[in-house]
Coordinates of C-alpha atoms and ligand atoms in Angstrom, one line a residue:
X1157 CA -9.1 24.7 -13.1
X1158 CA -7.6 24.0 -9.6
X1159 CA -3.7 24.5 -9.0
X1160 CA -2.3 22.2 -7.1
X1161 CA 1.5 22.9 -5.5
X1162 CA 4.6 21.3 -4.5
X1163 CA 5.6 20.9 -0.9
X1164 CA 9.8 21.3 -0.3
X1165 CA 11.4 22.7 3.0
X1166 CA 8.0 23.6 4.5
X1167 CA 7.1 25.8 1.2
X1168 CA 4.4 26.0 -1.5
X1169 CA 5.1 26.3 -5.1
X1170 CA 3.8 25.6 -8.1
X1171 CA 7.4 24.5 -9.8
X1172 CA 8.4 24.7 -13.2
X1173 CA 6.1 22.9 -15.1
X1174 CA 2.9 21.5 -14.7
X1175 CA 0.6 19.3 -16.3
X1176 CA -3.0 18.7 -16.0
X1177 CA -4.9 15.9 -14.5
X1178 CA -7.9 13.8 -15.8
X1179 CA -10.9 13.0 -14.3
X1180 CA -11.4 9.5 -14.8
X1181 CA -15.5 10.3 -14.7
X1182 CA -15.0 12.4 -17.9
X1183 CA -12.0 12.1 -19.2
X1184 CA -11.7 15.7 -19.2
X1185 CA -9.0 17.9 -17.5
X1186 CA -9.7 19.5 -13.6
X1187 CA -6.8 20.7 -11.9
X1188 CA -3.4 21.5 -13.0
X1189 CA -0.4 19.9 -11.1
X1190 CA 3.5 20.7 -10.6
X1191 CA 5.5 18.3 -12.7
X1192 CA 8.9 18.0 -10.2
X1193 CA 12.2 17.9 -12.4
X1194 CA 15.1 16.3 -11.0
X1195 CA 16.4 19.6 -9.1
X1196 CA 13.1 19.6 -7.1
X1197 CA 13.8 15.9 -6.1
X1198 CA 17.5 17.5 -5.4
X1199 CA 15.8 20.0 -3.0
X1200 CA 13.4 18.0 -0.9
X1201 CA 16.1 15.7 -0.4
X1202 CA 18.8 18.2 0.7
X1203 CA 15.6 19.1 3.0
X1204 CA 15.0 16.2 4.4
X1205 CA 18.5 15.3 5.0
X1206 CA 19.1 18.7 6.7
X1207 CA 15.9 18.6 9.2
X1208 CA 16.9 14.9 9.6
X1209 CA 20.1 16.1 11.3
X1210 CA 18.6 19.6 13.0
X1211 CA 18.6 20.1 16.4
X1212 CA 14.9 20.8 16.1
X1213 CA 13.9 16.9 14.7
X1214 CA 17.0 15.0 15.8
X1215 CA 16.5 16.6 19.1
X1216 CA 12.5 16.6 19.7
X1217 CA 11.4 14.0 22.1
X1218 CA 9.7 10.5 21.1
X1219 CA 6.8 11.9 23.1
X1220 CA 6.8 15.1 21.5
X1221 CA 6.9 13.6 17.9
X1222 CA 3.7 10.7 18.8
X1223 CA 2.1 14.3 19.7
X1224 CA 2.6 16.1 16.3
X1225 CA 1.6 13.1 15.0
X1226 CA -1.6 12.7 17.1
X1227 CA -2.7 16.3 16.1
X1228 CA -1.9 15.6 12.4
X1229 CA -4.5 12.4 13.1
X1230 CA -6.6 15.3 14.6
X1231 CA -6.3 17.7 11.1
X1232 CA -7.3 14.8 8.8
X1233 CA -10.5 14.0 10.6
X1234 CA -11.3 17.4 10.6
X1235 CA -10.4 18.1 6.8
X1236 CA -11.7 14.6 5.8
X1237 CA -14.5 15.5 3.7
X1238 CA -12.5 17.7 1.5
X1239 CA -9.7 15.3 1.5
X1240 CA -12.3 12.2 0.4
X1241 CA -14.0 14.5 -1.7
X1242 CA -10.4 14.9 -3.7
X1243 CA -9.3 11.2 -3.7
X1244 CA -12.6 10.6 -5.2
X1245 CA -12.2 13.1 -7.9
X1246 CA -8.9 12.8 -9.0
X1247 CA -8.6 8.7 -8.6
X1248 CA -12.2 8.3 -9.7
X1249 CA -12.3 6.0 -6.3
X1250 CA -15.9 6.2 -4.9
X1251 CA -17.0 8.5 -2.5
X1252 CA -18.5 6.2 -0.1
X1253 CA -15.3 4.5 0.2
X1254 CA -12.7 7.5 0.6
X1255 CA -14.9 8.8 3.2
X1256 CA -14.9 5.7 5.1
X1257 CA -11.1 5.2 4.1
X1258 CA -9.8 8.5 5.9
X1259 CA -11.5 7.9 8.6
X1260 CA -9.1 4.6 9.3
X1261 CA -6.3 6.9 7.8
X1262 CA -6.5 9.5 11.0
X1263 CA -6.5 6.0 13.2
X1264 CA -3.2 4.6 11.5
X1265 CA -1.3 8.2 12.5
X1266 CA -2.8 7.9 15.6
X1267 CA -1.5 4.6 16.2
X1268 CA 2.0 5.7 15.2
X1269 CA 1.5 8.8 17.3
X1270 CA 1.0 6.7 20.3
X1271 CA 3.9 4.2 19.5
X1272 CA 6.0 6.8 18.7
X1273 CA 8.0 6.4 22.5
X1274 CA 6.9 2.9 22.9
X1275 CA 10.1 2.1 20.2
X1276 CA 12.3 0.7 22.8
X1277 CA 16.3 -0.2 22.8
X1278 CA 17.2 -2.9 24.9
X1279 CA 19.8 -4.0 27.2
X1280 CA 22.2 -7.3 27.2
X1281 CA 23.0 -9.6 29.3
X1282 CA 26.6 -9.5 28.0
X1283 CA 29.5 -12.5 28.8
X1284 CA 31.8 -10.0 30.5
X1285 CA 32.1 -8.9 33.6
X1286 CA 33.1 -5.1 33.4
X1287 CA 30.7 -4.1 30.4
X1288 CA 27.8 -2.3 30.1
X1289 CA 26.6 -2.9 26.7
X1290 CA 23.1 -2.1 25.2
X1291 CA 21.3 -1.2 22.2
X1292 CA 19.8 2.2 20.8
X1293 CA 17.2 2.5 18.3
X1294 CA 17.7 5.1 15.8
X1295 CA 15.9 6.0 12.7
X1296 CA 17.5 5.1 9.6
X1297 CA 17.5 8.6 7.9
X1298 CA 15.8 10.2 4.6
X1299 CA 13.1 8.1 3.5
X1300 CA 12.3 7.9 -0.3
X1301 CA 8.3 7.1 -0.4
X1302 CA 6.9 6.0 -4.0
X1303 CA 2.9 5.5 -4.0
X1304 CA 0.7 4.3 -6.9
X1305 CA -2.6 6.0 -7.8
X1306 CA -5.2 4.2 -5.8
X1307 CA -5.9 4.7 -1.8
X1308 CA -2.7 7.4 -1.6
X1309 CA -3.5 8.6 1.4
X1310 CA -3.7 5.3 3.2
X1311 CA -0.5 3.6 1.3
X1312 CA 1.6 7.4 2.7
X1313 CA -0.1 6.9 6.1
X1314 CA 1.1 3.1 6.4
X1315 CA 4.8 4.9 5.4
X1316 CA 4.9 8.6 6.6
X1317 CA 3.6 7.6 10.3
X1318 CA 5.8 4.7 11.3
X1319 CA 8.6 6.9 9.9
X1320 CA 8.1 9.9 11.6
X1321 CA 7.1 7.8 14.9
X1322 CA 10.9 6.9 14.7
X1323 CA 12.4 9.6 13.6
X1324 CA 13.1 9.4 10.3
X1325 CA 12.4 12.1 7.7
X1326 CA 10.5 11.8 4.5
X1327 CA 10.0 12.5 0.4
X1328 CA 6.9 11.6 -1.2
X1329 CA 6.2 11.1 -4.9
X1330 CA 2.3 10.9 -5.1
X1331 CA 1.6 9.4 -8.2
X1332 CA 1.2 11.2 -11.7
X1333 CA -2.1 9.8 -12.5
X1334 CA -3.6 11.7 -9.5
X1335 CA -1.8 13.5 -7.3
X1336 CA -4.3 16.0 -6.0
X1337 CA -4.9 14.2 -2.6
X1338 CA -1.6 13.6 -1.8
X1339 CA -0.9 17.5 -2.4
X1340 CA -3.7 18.5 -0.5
X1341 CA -2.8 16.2 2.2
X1342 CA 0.4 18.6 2.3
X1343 CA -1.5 20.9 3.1
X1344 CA -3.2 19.8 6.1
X1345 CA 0.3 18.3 7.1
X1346 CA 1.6 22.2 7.5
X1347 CA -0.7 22.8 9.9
X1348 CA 0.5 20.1 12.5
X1349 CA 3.3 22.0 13.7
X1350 CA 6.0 19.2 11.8
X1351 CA 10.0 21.1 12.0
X1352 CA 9.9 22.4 8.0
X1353 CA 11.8 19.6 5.9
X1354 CA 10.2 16.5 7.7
X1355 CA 7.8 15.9 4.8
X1356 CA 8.0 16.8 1.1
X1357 CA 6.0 16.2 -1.2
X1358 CA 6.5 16.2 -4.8
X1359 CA 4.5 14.2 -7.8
X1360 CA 6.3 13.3 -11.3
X1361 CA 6.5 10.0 -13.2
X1362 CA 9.2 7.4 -13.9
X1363 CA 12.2 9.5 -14.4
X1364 CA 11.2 11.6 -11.1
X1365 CA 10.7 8.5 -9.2
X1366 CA 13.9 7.1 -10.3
X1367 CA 16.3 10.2 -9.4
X1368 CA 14.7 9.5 -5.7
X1369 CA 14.8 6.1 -5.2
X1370 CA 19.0 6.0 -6.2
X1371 CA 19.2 9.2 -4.6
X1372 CA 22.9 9.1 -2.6
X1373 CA 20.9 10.8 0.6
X1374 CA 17.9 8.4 0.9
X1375 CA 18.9 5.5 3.1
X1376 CA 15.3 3.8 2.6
X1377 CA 12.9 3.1 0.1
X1378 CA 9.1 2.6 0.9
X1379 CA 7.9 1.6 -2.8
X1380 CA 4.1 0.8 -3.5
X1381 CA 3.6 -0.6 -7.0
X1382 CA 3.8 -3.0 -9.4
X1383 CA 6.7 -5.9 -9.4
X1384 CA 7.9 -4.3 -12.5
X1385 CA 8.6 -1.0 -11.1
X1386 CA 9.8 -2.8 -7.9
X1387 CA 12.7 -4.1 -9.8
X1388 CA 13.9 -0.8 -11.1
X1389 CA 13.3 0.6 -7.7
X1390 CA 15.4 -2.6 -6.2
X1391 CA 18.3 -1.5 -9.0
X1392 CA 18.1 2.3 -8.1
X1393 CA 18.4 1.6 -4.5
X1394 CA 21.7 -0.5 -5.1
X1395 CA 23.3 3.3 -5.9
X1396 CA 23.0 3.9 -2.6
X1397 CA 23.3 0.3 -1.2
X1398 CA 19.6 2.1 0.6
X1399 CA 16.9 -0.7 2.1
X1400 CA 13.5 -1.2 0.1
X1401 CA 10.3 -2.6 1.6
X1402 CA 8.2 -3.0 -1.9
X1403 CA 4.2 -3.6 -1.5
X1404 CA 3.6 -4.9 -4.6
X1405 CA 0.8 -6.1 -6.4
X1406 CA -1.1 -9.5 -6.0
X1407 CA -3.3 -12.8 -7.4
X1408 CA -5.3 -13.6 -4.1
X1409 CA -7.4 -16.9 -4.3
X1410 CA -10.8 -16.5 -1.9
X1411 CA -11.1 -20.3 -1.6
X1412 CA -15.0 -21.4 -0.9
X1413 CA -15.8 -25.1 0.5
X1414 CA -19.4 -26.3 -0.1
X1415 CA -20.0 -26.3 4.1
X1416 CA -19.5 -22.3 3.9
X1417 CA -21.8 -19.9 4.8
X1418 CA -22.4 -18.9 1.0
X1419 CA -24.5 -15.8 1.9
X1420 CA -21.3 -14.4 3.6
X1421 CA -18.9 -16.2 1.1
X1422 CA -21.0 -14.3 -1.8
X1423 CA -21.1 -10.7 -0.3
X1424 CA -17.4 -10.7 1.0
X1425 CA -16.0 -11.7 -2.8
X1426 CA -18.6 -9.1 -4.4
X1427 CA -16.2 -6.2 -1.9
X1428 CA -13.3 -8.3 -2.1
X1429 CA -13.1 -8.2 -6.3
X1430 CA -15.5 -5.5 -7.0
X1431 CA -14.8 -2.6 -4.6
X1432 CA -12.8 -0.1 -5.5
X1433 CA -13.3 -0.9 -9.2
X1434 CA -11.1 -4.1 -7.8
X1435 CA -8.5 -1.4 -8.1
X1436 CA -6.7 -3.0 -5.1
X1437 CA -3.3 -4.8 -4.1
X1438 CA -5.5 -7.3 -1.9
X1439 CA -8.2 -7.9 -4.5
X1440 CA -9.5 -11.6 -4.5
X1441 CA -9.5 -12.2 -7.9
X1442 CA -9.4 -15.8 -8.1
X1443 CA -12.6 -17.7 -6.6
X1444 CA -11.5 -21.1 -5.6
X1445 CA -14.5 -23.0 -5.0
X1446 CA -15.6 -26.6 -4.9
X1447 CA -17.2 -28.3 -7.7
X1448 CA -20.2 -28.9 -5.6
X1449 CA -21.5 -25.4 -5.1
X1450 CA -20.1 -23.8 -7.8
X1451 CA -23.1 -23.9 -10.0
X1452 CA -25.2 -22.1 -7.1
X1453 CA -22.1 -19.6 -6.3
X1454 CA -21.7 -18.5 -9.5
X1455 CA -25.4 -18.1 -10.1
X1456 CA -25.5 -15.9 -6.9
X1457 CA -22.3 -13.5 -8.0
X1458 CA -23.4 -13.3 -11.4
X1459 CA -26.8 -11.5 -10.0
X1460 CA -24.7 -9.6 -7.9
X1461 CA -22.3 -8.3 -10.0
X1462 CA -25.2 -7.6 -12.1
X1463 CA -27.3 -5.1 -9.9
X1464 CA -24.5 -3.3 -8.9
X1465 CA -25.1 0.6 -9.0
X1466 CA -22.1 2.1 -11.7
X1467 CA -22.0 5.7 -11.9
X1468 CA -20.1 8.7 -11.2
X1469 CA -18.0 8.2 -7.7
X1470 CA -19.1 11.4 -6.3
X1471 CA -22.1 9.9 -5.9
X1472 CA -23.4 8.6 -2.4
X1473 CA -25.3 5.5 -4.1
X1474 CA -22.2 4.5 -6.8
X1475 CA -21.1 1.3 -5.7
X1476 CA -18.6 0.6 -8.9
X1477 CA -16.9 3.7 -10.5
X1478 CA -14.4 4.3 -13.2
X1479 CA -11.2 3.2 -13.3
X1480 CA -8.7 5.7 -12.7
X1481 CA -6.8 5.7 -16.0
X1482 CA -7.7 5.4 -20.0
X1483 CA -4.6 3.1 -19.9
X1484 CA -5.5 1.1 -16.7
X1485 CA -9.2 0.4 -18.6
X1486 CA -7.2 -1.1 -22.0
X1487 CA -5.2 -3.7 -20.2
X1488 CA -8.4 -5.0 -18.5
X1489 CA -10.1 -5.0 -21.9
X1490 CA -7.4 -6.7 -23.3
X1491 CA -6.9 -9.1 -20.5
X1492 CA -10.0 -10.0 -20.6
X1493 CA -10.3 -10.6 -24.4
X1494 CA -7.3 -12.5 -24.2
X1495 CA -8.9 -15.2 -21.3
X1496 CA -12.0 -15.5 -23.4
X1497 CA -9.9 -16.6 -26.2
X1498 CA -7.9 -19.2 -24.3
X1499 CA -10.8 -20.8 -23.6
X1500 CA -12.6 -18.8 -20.5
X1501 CA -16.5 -18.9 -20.6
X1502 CA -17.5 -15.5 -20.0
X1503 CA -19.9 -15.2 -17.4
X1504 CA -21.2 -11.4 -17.0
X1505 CA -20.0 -8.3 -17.9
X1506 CA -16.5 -8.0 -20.3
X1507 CA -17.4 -5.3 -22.4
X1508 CA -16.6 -1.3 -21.9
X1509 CA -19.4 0.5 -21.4
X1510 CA -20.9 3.2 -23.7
X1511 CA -20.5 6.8 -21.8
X1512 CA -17.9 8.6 -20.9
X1513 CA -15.1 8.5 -18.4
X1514 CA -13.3 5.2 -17.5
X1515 CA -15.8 3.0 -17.1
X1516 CA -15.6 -1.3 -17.1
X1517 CA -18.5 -3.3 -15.7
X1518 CA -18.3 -6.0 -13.1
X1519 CA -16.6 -9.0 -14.8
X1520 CA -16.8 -13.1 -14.1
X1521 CA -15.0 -15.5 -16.3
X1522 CA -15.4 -19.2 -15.4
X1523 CA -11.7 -20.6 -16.3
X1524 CA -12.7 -24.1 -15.1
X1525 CA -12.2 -25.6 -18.4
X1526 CA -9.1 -22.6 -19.0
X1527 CA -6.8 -23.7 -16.2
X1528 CA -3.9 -22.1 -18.3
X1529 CA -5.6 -18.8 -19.0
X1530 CA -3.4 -15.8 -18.6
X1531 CA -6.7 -14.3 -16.4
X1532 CA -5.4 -16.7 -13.7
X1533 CA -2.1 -15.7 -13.4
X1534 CA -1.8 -12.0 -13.9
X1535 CA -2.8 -9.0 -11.9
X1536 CA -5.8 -7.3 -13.7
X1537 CA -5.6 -4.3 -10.8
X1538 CA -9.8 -4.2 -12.3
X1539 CA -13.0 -5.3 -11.8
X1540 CA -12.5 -8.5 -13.5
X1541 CA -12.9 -12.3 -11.3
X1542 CA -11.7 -15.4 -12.4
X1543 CA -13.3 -18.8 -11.0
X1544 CA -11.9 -22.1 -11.0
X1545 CA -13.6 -25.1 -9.2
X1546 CA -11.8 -27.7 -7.4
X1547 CA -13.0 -31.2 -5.8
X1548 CA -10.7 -31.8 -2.7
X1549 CA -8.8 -29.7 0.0
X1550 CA -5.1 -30.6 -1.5
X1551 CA -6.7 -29.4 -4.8
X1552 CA -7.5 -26.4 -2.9
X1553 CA -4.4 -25.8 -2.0
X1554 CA -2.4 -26.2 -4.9
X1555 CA -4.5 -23.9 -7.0
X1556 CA -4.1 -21.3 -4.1
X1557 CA -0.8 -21.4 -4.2
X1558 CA -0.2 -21.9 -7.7
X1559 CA 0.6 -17.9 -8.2
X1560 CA 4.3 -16.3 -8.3
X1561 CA 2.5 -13.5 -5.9
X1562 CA 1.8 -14.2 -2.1
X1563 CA 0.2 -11.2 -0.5
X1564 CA -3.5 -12.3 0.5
X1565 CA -5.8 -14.5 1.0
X1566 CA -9.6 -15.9 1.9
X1567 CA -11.2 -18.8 2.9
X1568 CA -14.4 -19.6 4.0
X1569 CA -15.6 -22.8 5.7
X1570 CA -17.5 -23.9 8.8
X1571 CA -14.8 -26.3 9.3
X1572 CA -12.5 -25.7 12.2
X1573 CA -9.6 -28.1 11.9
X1574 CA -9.7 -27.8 7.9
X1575 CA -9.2 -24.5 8.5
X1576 CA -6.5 -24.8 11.0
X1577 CA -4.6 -26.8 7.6
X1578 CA -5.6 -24.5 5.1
X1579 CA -3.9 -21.6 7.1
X1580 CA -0.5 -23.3 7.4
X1581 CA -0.9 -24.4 3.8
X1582 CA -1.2 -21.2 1.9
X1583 CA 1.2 -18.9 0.9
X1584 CA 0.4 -15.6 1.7
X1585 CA 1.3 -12.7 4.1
X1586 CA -2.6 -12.4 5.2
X1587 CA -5.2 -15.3 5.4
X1588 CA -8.8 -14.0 6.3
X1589 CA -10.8 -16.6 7.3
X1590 CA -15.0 -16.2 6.8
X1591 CA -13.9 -12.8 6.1
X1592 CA -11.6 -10.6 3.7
X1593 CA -10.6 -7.1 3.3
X1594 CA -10.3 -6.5 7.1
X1595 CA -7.0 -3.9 8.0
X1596 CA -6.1 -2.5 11.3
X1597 CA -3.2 -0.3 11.8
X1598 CA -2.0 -3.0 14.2
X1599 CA -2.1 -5.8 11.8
X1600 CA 1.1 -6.1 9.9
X1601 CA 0.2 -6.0 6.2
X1602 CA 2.1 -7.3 3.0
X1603 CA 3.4 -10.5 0.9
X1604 CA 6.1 -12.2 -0.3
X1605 CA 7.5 -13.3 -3.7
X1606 CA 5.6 -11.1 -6.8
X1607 CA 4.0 -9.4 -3.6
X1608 CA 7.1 -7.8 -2.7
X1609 CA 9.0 -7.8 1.1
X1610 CA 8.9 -6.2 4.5
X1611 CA 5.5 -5.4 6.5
X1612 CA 3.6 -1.9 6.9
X1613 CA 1.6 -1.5 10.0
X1614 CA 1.6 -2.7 13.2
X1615 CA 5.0 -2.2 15.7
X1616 CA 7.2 -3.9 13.2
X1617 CA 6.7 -1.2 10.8
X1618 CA 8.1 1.4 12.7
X1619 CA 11.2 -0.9 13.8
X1620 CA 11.9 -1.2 9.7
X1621 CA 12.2 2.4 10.6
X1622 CA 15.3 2.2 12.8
X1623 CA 18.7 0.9 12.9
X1624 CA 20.4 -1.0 15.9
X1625 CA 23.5 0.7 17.5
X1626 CA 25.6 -1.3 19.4
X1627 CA 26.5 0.6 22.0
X1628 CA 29.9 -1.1 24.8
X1629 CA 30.5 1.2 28.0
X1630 CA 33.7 0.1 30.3
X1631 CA 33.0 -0.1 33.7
X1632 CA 36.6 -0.8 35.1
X1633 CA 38.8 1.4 36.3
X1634 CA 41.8 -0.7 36.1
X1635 CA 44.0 0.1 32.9
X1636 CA 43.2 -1.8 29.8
X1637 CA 45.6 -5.1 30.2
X1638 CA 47.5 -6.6 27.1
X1639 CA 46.3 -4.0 24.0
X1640 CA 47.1 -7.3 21.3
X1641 CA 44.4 -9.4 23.4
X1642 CA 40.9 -9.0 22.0
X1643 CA 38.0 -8.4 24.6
Ligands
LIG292 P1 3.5 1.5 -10.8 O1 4.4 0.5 -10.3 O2 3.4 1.7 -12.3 O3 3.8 2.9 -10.2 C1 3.9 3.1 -8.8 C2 4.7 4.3 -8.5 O4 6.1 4.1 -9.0 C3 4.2 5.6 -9.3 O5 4.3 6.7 -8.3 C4 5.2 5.8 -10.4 O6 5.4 7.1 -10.8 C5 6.5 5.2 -9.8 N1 7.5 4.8 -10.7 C6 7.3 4.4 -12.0 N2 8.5 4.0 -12.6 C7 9.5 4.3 -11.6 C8 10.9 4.1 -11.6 N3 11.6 3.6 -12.7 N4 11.6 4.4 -10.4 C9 10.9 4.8 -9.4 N5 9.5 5.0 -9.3 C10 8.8 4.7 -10.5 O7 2.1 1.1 -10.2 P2 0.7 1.6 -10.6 O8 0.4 1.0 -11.9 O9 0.6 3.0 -10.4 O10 -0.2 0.9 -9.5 C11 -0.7 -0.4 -9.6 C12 0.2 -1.5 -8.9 O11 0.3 -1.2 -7.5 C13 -0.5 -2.8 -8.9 O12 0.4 -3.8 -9.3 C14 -1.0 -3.0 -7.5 O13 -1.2 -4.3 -7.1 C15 0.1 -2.3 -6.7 N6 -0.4 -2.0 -5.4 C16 0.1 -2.6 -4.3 C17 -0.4 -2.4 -3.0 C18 0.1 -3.1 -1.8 O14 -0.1 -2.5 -0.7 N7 0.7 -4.2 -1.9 C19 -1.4 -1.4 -2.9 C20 -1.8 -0.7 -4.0 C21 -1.3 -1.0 -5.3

């Protein structure tokens, strides 16, 4: 079996205990990975804090960070096979998306390699005469970074490069379900040339991430996850009074009028529920569509959804794999069981299939006559669509927005100014219109409500980074007048 290590203060090891991870294809053990205890958490920490203050980090350029940055961008396209190849093994995460997904990956750090000394202070026009008074951006400190299983190394990249493009130093827990790209990402990390202490990375569960996320040192916590670990993380960071930005999870209605173009409408909710084993924050999971086509929609996913290619993910032709997790695979089962008993007409797929590995088909369950199904409400992070008709646009929108989540949505019609309506009228952080699943490292990305708060990507990212200083420069000579008259 492989052995993966730890990386602390710019040094392998294989810690003090380890554990062994599961292919989700099999089921069976691969590779054996350090298990951090709370002293390792300690020790990135204290290593991050003291690179975060060294001469060598606090002192570096912008310009010469953006280029450490661009020739990390550099080492993950030219290691991306082997770092698809170990997504895809250890997450279960098909091949053919990994290796398109790190190919974005080396565009996002090259993005915030080129931003890195485009983060600009400012100057102020201030109301007194003899003051010079302006603002410096500065990063924030030791970031505490928390991923979940699926996509690691794009949910780090959307974290580690906006902080390092200002500065800031990090700590990664990769997940414990599969941590082997994340560690192997370390790797390649060493190579760039980063001061030692700028990145750690360390896996572990629950008690791991906790000790991190309240950890006195860490003055910011980039957590992607579910809402219910966001709230312990929100508690944890209140030790340290630290500031979160949380990228939770998500209900996302893909809304299709009966003057769409359906061909388009069909294929972009078969990638937008189905990819990724529908393992994904941004999943459209509920089809919104009118009454009038729904009949002819539902006839065109279900045969869809049908000849879709399952197999193992480190093949080229797989379009569904497994899920990552034994555990992930029973709450879709039971999900689903439970919407068919509220009243959900099943439409295709539902059941487990018989071979090994992690395995759930593609799933449809027509809750039009089940509007208070639990299916269309919670998060099934699974390959799993629920459909729900409507006859009118403020229908529409009220079933759109009738989620406690806010992070995405679709819509798809030919119509120009319903469309103009129906994208001040949903609430969501992203609105794709005749299209879905579209990112961009200049596009901000997130939610709000269930979906969590603050934005990754795009300049804004980097500027959660940083903290304003204030700073007021005399520019009389004249002695200060009356000390007991404020300024
Ligand atoms: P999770 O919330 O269970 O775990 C996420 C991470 O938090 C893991 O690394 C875990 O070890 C850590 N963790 C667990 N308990 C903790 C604690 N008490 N303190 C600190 N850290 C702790 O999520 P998951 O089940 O691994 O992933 C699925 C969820 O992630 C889904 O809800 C999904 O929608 C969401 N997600 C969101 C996005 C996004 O960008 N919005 C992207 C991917 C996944």
């Amino acid at each position: 079996m492989q052995q993966f290590q730890h990386y602390i203060d710019g040094a392998f090891s294989e810690g003090d205990a380890q554990f062994d991870s599961l292919d989700p294809a099999t089921g069976q053990p691969w590779a054996r990975m350090p298990e951090a205890r709370v002293a390792d958490v300690d020790a990135a920490v204290d290593a991050a804090e003291r690179c975060f203050f060294s001469a060598e980090w606090a002192g570096m350029t912008a310009t010469a960070r953006g280029k450490l940055l661009y020739r990390l961008a550099e080492l993950i396209a030219d290691h991306a096979g082997r770092l698809a190849e170990l997504e895809t093994r250890d997450t279960g995460k098909i091949i053919r998306e990994t290796s398109a997904q790190i190919a974005y990956v080396a565009d996002f750090y090259r993005y915030y390699a080129g931003l890195a000394d485009k983060i600009e202070g400012a100057h102020l026009p201030i109301d007194k005469p003899d003051m010079e008074v302006w603002l410096r951006r500065e990063p924030v400190g030791v970031v505490a970074a928390i991923v979940p299983w699926n996509s690691q190394l794009f949910l780090s990249a959307v974290k580690i490069g906006p902080a390092l493009a200002a500065g800031c130093t990090v700590v990664l827990k990769a997940s414990e379900d599969a941590p082997a790209p994340m560690l192997e990402f370390a790797r390649i990390f060493d190579q760039a040339g980063f001061p030692k202490g700028v990145l750690n990375v360390i896996t572990g569960g629950p008690e791991v991430g906790a000790r991190l996320s309240s950890h006195p040192k860490v003055a910011h916590v980039a957590f992607t996850g579910g809402p219910d670990t966001a709230r312990h993380i929100v508690r944890n960071s209140a030790e340290n009074l630290a500031s979160t930005s949380l990228e939770l999870g998500g209900k996302s209605p893909f809304i299709v009028f009966e003057d769409a173009d359906l061909d388009s409408a069909v294929n972009a909710q078969v990638s937008g529920i189905f990819a990724a084993t529908g393992q994904s924050c941004v999943a459209g999971s509920r089809l919104v569509v009118q009454a009038s086509v729904k009949d002819d929609v539902l006839a065109r996913l279900k045969a869809k959804a049908e000849a879709v290619v399952i197999g193992p993910p480190s093949e080229m032709g797989t379009e569904v794999g497994p899920l990552c997790t034994a555990r992930q695979r029973e709450a879709i089962i039971a999900l689903t069981n439970r919407a068919v008993q509220q009243g959900a007409r099943l439409v295709t797929g539902g059941a487990a299939l018989d071979r090994e590995g992690y395995y759930f088909p593609p799933t449809i369950l027509d809750c039009s006559e089940a509007r208070g199904a639990d299916s269309l409400v919670e998060e099934f992070f699974g390959p799993v669509l629920s459909v729900v008709s409507f006859e009118t646009e403020e229908e529409a929108i009220a079933i759109a927005n009738d989620t406690r989540y806010g992070l995405a949505s679709g819509l798809f019609t030919q119509n120009l100014t319903r469309a103009h309506r129906m994208i001040r009228a949903i609430r969501a952080g992203i609105v794709w219109v005749n299209t879905y699943r579209a990112v961009s490292p200049i596009a901000p990305f997130g939610g709000h409500g269930l979906s969590g708060h603050g934005r990754e990507g795009g300049l804004q990212a980097a500027l959660d980074y940083t903290k304003v200083k204030s700073v007021w420069l005399r520019t009389s000579d004249d002695p200060i007048p009356d000390p007991f008259v404020m300024r």
